[in-house]
XYZ file of C-alpha atoms in Angstrom:
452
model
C -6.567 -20.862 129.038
C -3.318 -22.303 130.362
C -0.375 -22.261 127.777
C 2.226 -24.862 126.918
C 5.410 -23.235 125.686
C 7.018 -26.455 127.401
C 5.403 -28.683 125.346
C 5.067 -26.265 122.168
C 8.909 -26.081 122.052
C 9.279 -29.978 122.545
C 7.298 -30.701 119.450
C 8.881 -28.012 117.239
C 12.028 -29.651 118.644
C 11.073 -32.728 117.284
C 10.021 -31.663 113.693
C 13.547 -30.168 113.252
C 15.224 -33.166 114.239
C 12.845 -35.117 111.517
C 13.548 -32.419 108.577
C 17.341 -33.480 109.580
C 17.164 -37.257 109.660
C 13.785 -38.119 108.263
C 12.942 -35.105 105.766
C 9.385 -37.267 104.044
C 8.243 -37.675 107.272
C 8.558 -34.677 108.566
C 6.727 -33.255 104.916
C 4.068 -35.176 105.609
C 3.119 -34.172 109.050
C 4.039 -30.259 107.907
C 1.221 -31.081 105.243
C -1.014 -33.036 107.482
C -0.576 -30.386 110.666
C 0.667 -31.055 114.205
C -1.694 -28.952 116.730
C -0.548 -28.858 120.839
C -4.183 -28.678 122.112
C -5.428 -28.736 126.066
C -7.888 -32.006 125.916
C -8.549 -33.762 129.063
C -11.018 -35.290 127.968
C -8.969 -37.748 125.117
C -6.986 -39.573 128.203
C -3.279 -40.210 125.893
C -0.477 -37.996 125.172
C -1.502 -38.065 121.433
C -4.783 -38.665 119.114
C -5.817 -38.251 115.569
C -9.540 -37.866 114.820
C -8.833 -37.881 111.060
C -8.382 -34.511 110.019
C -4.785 -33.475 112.013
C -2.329 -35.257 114.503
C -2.776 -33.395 118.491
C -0.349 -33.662 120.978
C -2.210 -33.124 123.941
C -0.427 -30.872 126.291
C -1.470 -31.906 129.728
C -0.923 -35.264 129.640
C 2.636 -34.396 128.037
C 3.191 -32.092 131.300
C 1.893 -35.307 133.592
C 3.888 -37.540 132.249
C 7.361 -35.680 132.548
C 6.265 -34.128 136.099
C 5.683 -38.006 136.903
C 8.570 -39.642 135.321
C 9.386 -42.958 136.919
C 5.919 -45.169 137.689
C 5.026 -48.749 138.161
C 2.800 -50.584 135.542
C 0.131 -53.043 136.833
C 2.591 -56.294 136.274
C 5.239 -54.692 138.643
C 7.632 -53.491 135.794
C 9.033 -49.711 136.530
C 9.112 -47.848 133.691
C 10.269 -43.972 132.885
C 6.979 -42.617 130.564
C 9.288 -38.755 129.820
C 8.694 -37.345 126.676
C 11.703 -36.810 125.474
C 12.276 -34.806 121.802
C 13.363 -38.437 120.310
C 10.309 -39.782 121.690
C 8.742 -37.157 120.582
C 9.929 -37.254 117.152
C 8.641 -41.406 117.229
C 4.900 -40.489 118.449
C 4.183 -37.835 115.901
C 5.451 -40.614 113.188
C 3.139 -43.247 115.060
C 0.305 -40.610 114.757
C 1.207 -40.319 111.105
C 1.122 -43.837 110.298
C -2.111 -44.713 112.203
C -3.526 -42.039 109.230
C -1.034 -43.296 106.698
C -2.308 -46.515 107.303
C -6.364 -45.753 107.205
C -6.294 -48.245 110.760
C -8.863 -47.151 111.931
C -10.965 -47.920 108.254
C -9.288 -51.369 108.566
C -10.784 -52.669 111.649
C -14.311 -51.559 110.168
C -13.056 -53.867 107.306
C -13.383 -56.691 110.360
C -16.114 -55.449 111.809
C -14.432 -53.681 114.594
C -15.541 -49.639 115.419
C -14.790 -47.751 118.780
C -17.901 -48.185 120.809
C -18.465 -45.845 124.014
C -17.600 -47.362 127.017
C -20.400 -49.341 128.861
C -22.678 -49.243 125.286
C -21.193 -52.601 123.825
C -18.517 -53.696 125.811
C -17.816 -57.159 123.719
C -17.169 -54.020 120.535
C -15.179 -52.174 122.765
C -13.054 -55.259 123.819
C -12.112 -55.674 120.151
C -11.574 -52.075 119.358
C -8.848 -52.549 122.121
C -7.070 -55.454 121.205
C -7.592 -53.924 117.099
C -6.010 -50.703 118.719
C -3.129 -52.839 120.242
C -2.971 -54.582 116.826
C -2.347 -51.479 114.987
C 0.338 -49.973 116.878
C 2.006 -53.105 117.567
C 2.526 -52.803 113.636
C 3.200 -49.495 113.398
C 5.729 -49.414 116.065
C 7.911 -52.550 114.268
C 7.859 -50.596 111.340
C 9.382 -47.145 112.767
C 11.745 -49.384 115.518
C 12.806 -51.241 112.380
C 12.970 -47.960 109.490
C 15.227 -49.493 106.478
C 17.208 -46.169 105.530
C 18.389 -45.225 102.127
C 22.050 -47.018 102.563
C 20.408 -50.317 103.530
C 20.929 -49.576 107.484
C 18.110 -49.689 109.899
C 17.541 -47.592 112.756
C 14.529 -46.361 114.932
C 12.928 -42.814 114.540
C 13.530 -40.938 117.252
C 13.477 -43.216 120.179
C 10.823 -45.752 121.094
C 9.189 -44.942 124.340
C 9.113 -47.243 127.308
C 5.297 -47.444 127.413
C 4.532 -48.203 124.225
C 3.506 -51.786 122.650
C 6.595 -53.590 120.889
C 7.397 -57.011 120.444
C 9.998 -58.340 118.064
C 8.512 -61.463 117.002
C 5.671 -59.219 115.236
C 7.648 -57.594 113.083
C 6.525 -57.954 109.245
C 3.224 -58.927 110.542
C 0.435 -56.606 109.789
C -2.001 -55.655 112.208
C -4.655 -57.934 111.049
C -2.348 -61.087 111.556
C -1.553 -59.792 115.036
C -5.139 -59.263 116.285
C -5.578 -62.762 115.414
C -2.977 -63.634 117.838
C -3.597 -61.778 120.974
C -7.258 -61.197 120.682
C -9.173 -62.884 123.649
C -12.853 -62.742 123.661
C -14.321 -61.090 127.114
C -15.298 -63.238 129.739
C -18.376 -63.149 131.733
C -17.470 -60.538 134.137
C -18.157 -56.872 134.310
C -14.572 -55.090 133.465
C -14.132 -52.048 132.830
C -13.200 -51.056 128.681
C -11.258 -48.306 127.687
C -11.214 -48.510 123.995
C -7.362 -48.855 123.942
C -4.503 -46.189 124.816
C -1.590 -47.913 122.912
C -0.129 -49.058 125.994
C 1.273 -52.301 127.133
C 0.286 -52.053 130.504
C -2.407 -50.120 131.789
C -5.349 -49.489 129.167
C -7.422 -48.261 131.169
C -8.030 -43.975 131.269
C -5.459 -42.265 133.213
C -6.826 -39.357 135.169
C -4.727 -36.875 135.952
C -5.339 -36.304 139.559
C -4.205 -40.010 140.209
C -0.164 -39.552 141.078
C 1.897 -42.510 139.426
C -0.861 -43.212 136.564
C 1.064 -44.824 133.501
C -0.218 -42.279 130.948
C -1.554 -44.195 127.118
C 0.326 -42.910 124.323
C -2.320 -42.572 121.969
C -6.076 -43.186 120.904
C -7.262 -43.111 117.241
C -10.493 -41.650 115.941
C -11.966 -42.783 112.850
C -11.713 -40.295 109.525
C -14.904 -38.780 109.573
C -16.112 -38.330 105.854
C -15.357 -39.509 102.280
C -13.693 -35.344 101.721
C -11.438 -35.431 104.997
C -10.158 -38.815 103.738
C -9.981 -37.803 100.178
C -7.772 -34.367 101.717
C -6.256 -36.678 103.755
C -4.539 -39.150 100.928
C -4.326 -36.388 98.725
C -1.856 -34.469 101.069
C 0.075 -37.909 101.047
C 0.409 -38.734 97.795
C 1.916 -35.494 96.716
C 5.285 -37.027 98.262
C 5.024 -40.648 98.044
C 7.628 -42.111 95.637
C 9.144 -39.139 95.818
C 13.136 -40.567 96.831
C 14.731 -37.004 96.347
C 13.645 -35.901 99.895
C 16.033 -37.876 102.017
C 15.992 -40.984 104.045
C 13.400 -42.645 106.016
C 10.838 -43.608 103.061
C 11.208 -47.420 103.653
C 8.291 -47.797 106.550
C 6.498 -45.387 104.082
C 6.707 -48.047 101.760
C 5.926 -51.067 104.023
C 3.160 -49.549 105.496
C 1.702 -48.938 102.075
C 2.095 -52.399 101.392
C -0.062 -52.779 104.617
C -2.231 -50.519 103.592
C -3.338 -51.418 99.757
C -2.901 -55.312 100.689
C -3.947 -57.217 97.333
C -7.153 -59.034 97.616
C -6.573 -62.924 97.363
C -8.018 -62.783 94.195
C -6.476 -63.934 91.010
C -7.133 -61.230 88.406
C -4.510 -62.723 86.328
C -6.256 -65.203 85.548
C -9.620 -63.324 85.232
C -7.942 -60.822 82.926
C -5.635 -63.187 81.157
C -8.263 -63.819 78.020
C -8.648 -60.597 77.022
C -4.806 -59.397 76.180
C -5.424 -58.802 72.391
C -3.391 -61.232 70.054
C -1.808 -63.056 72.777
C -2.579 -67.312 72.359
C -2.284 -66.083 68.483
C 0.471 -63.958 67.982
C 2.793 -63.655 71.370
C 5.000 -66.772 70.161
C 8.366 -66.764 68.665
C 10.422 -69.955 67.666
C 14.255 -68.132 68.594
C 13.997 -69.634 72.294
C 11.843 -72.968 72.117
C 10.327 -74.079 75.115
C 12.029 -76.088 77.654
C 9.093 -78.217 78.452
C 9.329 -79.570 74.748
C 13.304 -79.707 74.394
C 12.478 -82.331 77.479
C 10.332 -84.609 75.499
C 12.414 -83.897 72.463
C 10.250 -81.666 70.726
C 10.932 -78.221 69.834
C 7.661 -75.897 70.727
C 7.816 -72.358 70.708
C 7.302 -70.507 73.883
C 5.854 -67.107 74.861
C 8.347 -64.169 73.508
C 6.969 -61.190 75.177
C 5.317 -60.507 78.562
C 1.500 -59.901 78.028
C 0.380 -56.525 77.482
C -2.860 -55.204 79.037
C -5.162 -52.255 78.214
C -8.014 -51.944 81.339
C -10.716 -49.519 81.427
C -12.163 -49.110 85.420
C -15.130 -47.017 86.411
C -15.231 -47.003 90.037
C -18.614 -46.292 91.521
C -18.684 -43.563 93.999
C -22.664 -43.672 94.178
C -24.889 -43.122 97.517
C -25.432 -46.908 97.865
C -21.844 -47.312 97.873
C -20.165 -47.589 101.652
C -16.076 -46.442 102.893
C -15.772 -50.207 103.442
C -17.127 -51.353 100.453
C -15.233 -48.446 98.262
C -11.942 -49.486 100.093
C -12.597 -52.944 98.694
C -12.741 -51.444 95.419
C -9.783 -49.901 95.831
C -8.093 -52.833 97.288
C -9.151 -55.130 94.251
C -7.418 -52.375 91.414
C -4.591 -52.235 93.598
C -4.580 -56.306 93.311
C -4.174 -55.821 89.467
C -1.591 -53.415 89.442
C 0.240 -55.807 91.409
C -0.392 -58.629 89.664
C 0.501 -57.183 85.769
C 3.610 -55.912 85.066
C 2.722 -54.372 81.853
C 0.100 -52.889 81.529
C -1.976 -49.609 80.967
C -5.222 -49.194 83.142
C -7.465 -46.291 82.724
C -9.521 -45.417 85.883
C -12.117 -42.849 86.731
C -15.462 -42.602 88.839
C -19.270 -42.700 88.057
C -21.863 -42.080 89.820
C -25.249 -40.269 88.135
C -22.870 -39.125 85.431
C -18.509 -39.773 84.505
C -16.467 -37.652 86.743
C -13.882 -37.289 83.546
C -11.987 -34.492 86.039
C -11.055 -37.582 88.178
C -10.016 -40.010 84.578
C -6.394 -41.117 85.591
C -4.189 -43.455 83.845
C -1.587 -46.170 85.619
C 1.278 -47.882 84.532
C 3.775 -49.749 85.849
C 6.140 -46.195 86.436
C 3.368 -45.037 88.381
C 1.042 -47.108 90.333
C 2.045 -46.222 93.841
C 0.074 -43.218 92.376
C -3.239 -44.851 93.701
C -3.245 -43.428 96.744
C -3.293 -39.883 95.385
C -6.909 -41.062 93.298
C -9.544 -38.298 94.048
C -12.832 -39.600 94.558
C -15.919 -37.292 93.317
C -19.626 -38.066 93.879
C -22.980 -36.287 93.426
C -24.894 -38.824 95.456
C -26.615 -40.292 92.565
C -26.028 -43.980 91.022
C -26.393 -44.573 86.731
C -23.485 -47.313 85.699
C -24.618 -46.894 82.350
C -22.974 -43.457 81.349
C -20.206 -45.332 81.742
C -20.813 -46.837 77.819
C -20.999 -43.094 76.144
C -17.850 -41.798 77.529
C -16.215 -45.296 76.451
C -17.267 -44.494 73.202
C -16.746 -40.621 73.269
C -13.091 -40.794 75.041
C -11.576 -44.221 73.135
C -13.184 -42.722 69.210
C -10.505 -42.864 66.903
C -7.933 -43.940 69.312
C -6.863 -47.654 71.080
C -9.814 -49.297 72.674
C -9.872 -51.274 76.008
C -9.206 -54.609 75.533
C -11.765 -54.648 78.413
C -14.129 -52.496 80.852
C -13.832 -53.442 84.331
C -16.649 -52.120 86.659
C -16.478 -52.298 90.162
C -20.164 -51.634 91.629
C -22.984 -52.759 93.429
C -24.968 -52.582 90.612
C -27.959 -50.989 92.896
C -28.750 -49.017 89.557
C -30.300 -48.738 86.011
C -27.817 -51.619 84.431
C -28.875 -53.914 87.092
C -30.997 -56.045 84.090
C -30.511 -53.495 81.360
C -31.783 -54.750 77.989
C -30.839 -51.864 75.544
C -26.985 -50.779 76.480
C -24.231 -51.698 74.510
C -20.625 -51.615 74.639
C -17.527 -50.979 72.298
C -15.693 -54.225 74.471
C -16.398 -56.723 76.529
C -17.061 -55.845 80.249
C -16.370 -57.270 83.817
C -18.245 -56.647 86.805
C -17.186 -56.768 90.343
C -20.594 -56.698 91.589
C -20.430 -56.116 95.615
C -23.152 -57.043 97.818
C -25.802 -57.621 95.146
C -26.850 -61.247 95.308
C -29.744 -60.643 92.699
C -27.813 -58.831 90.149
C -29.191 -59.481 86.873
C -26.867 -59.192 83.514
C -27.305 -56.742 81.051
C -28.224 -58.391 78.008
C -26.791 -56.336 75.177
C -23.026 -57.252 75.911
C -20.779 -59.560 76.721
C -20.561 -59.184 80.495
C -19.053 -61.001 82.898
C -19.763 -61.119 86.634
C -17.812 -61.897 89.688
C -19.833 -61.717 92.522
C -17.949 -60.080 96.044
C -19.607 -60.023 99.370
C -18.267 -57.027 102.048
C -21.241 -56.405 103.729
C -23.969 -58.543 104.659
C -27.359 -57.970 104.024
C -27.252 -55.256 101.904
C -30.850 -53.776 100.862
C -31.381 -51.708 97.808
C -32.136 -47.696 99.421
């Protein structure tokens, strides 16, 4: 097998520069794992498939033996892989994982097709690819540092996808500007490179080829990703390891985008004591000073205690579970005090995975471990609400966020120690349980979802 002590050296090169000037980074690719590999068959200098970030050797070699080329639109550009660009494509790598992209665009209904099997999917896994890393590379171009000052990691390569007017934007607001749907014509489909000029695959026979950057692979399974965020959140928040933790940030923000969904106001009649108590008459309200009348007006900020059971059933799909997630990251954003209890349920409570949020801790979310036996009972939910909250402060209320493909789905016996909220995905026909006060808000993700 031919070696690459060349290449081997560049990347180690590159991590040490990163423990120097961008120390979380370069923790979270240690944790993840960087792996020089000999793939010819992945036509970029870099991939992720999910479980580790490659850097794949011969195209690495090809590009630096064939420095100087000519893209398709007549523009010369040196593709060398420098350490400092380098240092910027492992980052990229990291953020397209960071980031769940790939998870994102099945959000939209976009997946990597083979080329020549649906070339209309392919043409939108493309332009989603050039999405992503149009994103991804504003965000390390632009990294905020620790002092306020901005610089790029590493260096950003010439062949790479960067405009400055999409900076800020995420990658679903930029598909929506440069997608074009395919025309009539046969073309050939690549399923995107990351490259600004030549998308198409890059053999490496063909001298003065303009070699992709990268191509990402979707996370296999529910564990990898589970590994995957776990690895991550062990450092996130984290600000005693240096600089370079503000496109971290941003790309959470990305990431865990809040659901337009006003939870707030869902929420807001449940905060125990709050239209009857929360009022003092020391700072009257300004509304009635205007009409010459003094009012009081709200003294404290409203306090919330949520229960969530997250279902982690069989029925239960990555997009539909992201949605979950997306919708409890939506509260945490919207409350600013508050205490939210959350844990999973499938055939039974997971109480291993019970976790509890405040306002100190919510970036915390991404470090929630997922656990499932396949199986699908919402109702156990009720006896561990009254077995874990006996003697002690009781939910205002219990938030479940399920398809409801399961034995509550119409229950007429179960009852519960508060009232309960369901975010009932994908089930159209859900029927009430009787025996509580429950409240429903229906949420479509998938469509036409059939009971297995």
């Amino acid at each position: 097998m031919t070696t690459y002590s060349g290449v081997n050296e560049l990347v180690d090169n590159a991590m040490v520069e990163l423990v120097l000037g961008f120390p979380i980074f370069a923790n979270l690719l240690a944790r993840i794992g960087v792996k020089v590999t000999d793939n010819k068959a992945v036509p970029a200098i870099a991939y992720t498939d999910g479980t580790g970030i490659y850097i794949n050797a011969p195209f690495v070699d090809y590009a630096n033996n064939n420095p100087i080329v000519t893209t398709k639109d007549g523009r010369e550009i040196d593709q060398r892989v420098t350490k400092k660009r380098m240092m910027f494509i492992l980052c990229h790598e990291l953020m397209h994982l960071l980031n769940l992209t790939y998870d994102r665009g099945l959000a939209l209904g976009i997946e990597r097709k083979v080329m020549g099997t649906d070339k209309e999917m392919a043409n939108k896994f493309d332009y989603w690819n050039q999405a992503t890393d149009y994103e991804i590379n504003s965000l390390l171009a632009n990294n905020e540092k620790a002092d306020g000052s901005r610089d790029t990691i590493g260096e950003l390569p010439e062949n790479c996808l960067y405009k400055s007017e999409y900076r800020n934007l995420t990658a679903e607001e930029i598909y929506k500007q440069i997608y074009e749907p395919l025309p009539n014509i046969e073309v050939n489909i690549s399923g995107g490179t990351g490259n600004d000029s030549d998308t198409g695959n890059s053999p490496l026979d063909a001298p003065g080829s303009v070699i992709g950057i990268d191509i990402h692979m979707p996370i296999l399974d529910d564990t990898t990703r589970s590994e995957l965020t776990q690895k991550v959140g062990e450092l996130l928040g984290n600000r005693q390891n240096g600089t370079g933790s503000s496109a971290i940030d941003r790309a959470l923000e990305i990431a865990y985008k809040p659901i337009p969904f006003n939870w707030r106001k869902a929420l807001t009649k449940y905060i125990r004591g709050w239209m009857k108590d929360n009022y003092t008459w020391n700072k009257p309200s300004r509304a009635g000073m205007a009409n010459n009348v003094i009012l009081p007006s709200a003294g404290q900020t409203p306090k919330l205690h949520l229960a969530v059971a997250v279902d982690t059933s069989g029925s239960i799909s990555d997009i539909e579970l992201n949605t979950m997630m997306q919708h409890l990251y939506t509260i945490l954003q919207q409350f600013k005090d508050f205490t939210i209890d959350v844990w999973c349920c499938g055939s039974e409570v997971y109480e291993n995975t019970f976790k509890t949020y405040k306002a100190c801790n919510k970036k915390e979310i991404v470090n929630f471990k997922f656990e499932s036996d396949g199986g699908n009972d919402m109702r156990k939910n009720f006896a561990f609400l009254e077995k874990h909250y006996k003697g002690q402060d009781k939910p205002d209320v219990f938030l479940i966020l399920s398809d409801f493909y399961d034995p509550l789905n119409g229950d007429n016996e179960t009852t519960s120690i508060c009232p309960v909220i369901g975010l009932v995905i994908d089930h159209p026909d859900f029927v009430k349980p009787s025996k509580m006060k429950f409240t429903a808000f229906p949420f479509e993700v998938e469509n036409g979802k059939q009971e297995c």
